[in-house]
Each structure stands twice: as C-alpha cells, then as structure tokens.
GROMACS .gro file of C-alpha atoms in nm:
model
   94
    1MET     CA    1   0.000   0.000   0.000
    2ALA     CA    2   0.135   0.343  -0.097
    3THR     CA    3   0.193   0.600   0.173
    4VAL     CA    4   0.036   0.943   0.133
    5THR     CA    5   0.194   1.250   0.290
    6PHE     CA    6  -0.051   1.529   0.372
    7THR     CA    7   0.031   1.900   0.360
    8HIS     CA    8  -0.205   2.149   0.525
    9THR     CA    9  -0.211   2.514   0.415
   10ALA     CA   10  -0.443   2.813   0.391
   11ALA     CA   11  -0.511   3.008   0.073
   12SER     CA   12  -0.640   3.365   0.071
   13MET     CA   13  -0.894   3.457  -0.195
   14GLY     CA   14  -1.001   3.797  -0.319
   15ASP     CA   15  -1.195   3.955  -0.604
   16ALA     CA   16  -0.934   3.849  -0.862
   17THR     CA   17  -0.844   3.490  -0.950
   18GLY     CA   18  -0.582   3.347  -0.716
   19ALA     CA   19  -0.395   3.021  -0.664
   20VAL     CA   20  -0.546   2.768  -0.424
   21LEU     CA   21  -0.323   2.476  -0.525
   22ALA     CA   22  -0.029   2.478  -0.764
   23GLU     CA   23  -0.007   2.216  -1.037
   24ASN     CA   24   0.136   1.899  -0.883
   25GLN     CA   25   0.202   1.583  -1.083
   26ASN     CA   26   0.247   1.391  -0.754
   27ARG     CA   27  -0.098   1.482  -0.619
   28LYS     CA   28  -0.299   1.183  -0.495
   29TYR     CA   29  -0.565   1.369  -0.297
   30ALA     CA   30  -0.690   1.722  -0.229
   31LEU     CA   31  -0.953   1.870   0.000
   32ILE     CA   32  -1.045   2.240  -0.014
   33VAL     CA   33  -1.276   2.382   0.255
   34ASN     CA   34  -1.423   2.732   0.255
   35ASP     CA   35  -1.346   2.872   0.601
   36SER     CA   36  -1.492   3.215   0.522
   37ASP     CA   37  -1.826   3.394   0.541
   38ALA     CA   38  -1.868   3.426   0.163
   39VAL     CA   39  -1.913   3.200  -0.139
   40VAL     CA   40  -1.592   3.108  -0.324
   41TYR     CA   41  -1.574   2.973  -0.681
   42LEU     CA   42  -1.303   2.733  -0.800
   43LYS     CA   43  -1.180   2.636  -1.145
   44VAL     CA   44  -0.925   2.367  -1.225
   45GLY     CA   45  -0.656   2.437  -1.483
   46VAL     CA   46  -0.782   2.787  -1.572
   47ALA     CA   47  -0.849   3.124  -1.407
   48ALA     CA   48  -1.141   3.134  -1.164
   49VAL     CA   49  -1.446   3.344  -1.256
   50LEU     CA   50  -1.732   3.458  -1.032
   51ASN     CA   51  -2.049   3.249  -1.064
   52GLN     CA   52  -1.875   2.977  -1.269
   53GLY     CA   53  -1.711   2.647  -1.190
   54ILE     CA   54  -1.714   2.475  -0.853
   55ARG     CA   55  -1.913   2.670  -0.592
   56LEU     CA   56  -1.804   2.645  -0.230
   57THR     CA   57  -2.071   2.775   0.006
   58ALA     CA   58  -1.967   2.990   0.302
   59ALA     CA   59  -1.872   2.836   0.636
   60GLY     CA   60  -1.769   2.488   0.532
   61GLY     CA   61  -1.845   2.426   0.165
   62SER     CA   62  -1.587   2.182   0.033
   63PHE     CA   63  -1.442   2.015  -0.276
   64GLU     CA   64  -1.253   1.687  -0.265
   65MET     CA   65  -1.041   1.527  -0.539
   66SER     CA   66  -0.913   1.170  -0.538
   67SER     CA   67  -0.869   0.875  -0.769
   68GLN     CA   68  -1.129   0.689  -0.559
   69THR     CA   69  -1.395   0.947  -0.647
   70GLY     CA   70  -1.275   0.957  -1.008
   71ASN     CA   71  -1.208   1.331  -1.021
   72LEU     CA   72  -0.837   1.360  -0.938
   73ASP     CA   73  -0.678   1.641  -1.139
   74LYS     CA   74  -0.314   1.742  -1.111
   75ARG     CA   75  -0.349   2.086  -1.269
   76ALA     CA   76  -0.355   2.411  -1.069
   77VAL     CA   77  -0.672   2.504  -0.882
   78ASN     CA   78  -0.770   2.873  -0.873
   79GLY     CA   79  -1.033   3.056  -0.669
   80ILE     CA   80  -1.220   3.385  -0.652
   81THR     CA   81  -1.477   3.553  -0.428
   82ALA     CA   82  -1.692   3.865  -0.466
   83SER     CA   83  -1.518   4.083  -0.209
   84GLY     CA   84  -1.258   4.105   0.062
   85ALA     CA   85  -0.993   3.859   0.166
   86LYS     CA   86  -1.142   3.514   0.234
   87VAL     CA   87  -0.962   3.200   0.353
   88LEU     CA   88  -0.972   2.845   0.220
   89VAL     CA   89  -0.827   2.556   0.420
   90VAL     CA   90  -0.636   2.322   0.189
   91THR     CA   91  -0.514   1.966   0.240
   92GLU     CA   92  -0.309   1.800  -0.034
   93GLY     CA   93  -0.186   1.443  -0.034
   94THR     CA   94   0.121   1.338  -0.231
   0.00000   0.00000   0.00000
C-alpha cells in the first residue's frame, strides 16, 4: 500500500483569480474547505471566474479530489470571491 503525505495550508482569496493549489504531478488527494463567510468559486486548470465552476458555500463548503472518487486532477486550482480577503483551508496528499 502506498503511503500518502498530507500537507495542510491556507489560501487567501479575493476579487481576482488566485492560486489555491499549484499544479502537482504527484498529487494523490486534495480537500479544499471554505473557512470564510462568503461563497468562493473554483476552477481547475484555468483562471477562476465569479459564478462559474465549482461553488463552495460559506462556512464549510468543500471540494474533494481523489482517484477513488474519479475526479483527481493534477493541474492548478484557482479561486475567486466577490469581495474582501477570504480564507480556504487546503489539504493535499502526495
């Protein structure tokens, strides 16, 4: 059985697209949780745009990627929110 090493970080989002996770060819798992009071939108492999892509609701909305769920993607993940600095909690397994 392969060992997975988890890295835990926080990503700040604003009203312009910003990096949540960098591209990582060794990625085996990722979990992104919205720890803010506003909706955040994610896009994988391209710039994030308001009201498009993966919507994370405020106060705990989440997105998980893994080979077990069939949606693992190793490209960069970007995020955006309507206003202010908002925080996402990020866990990546390699």
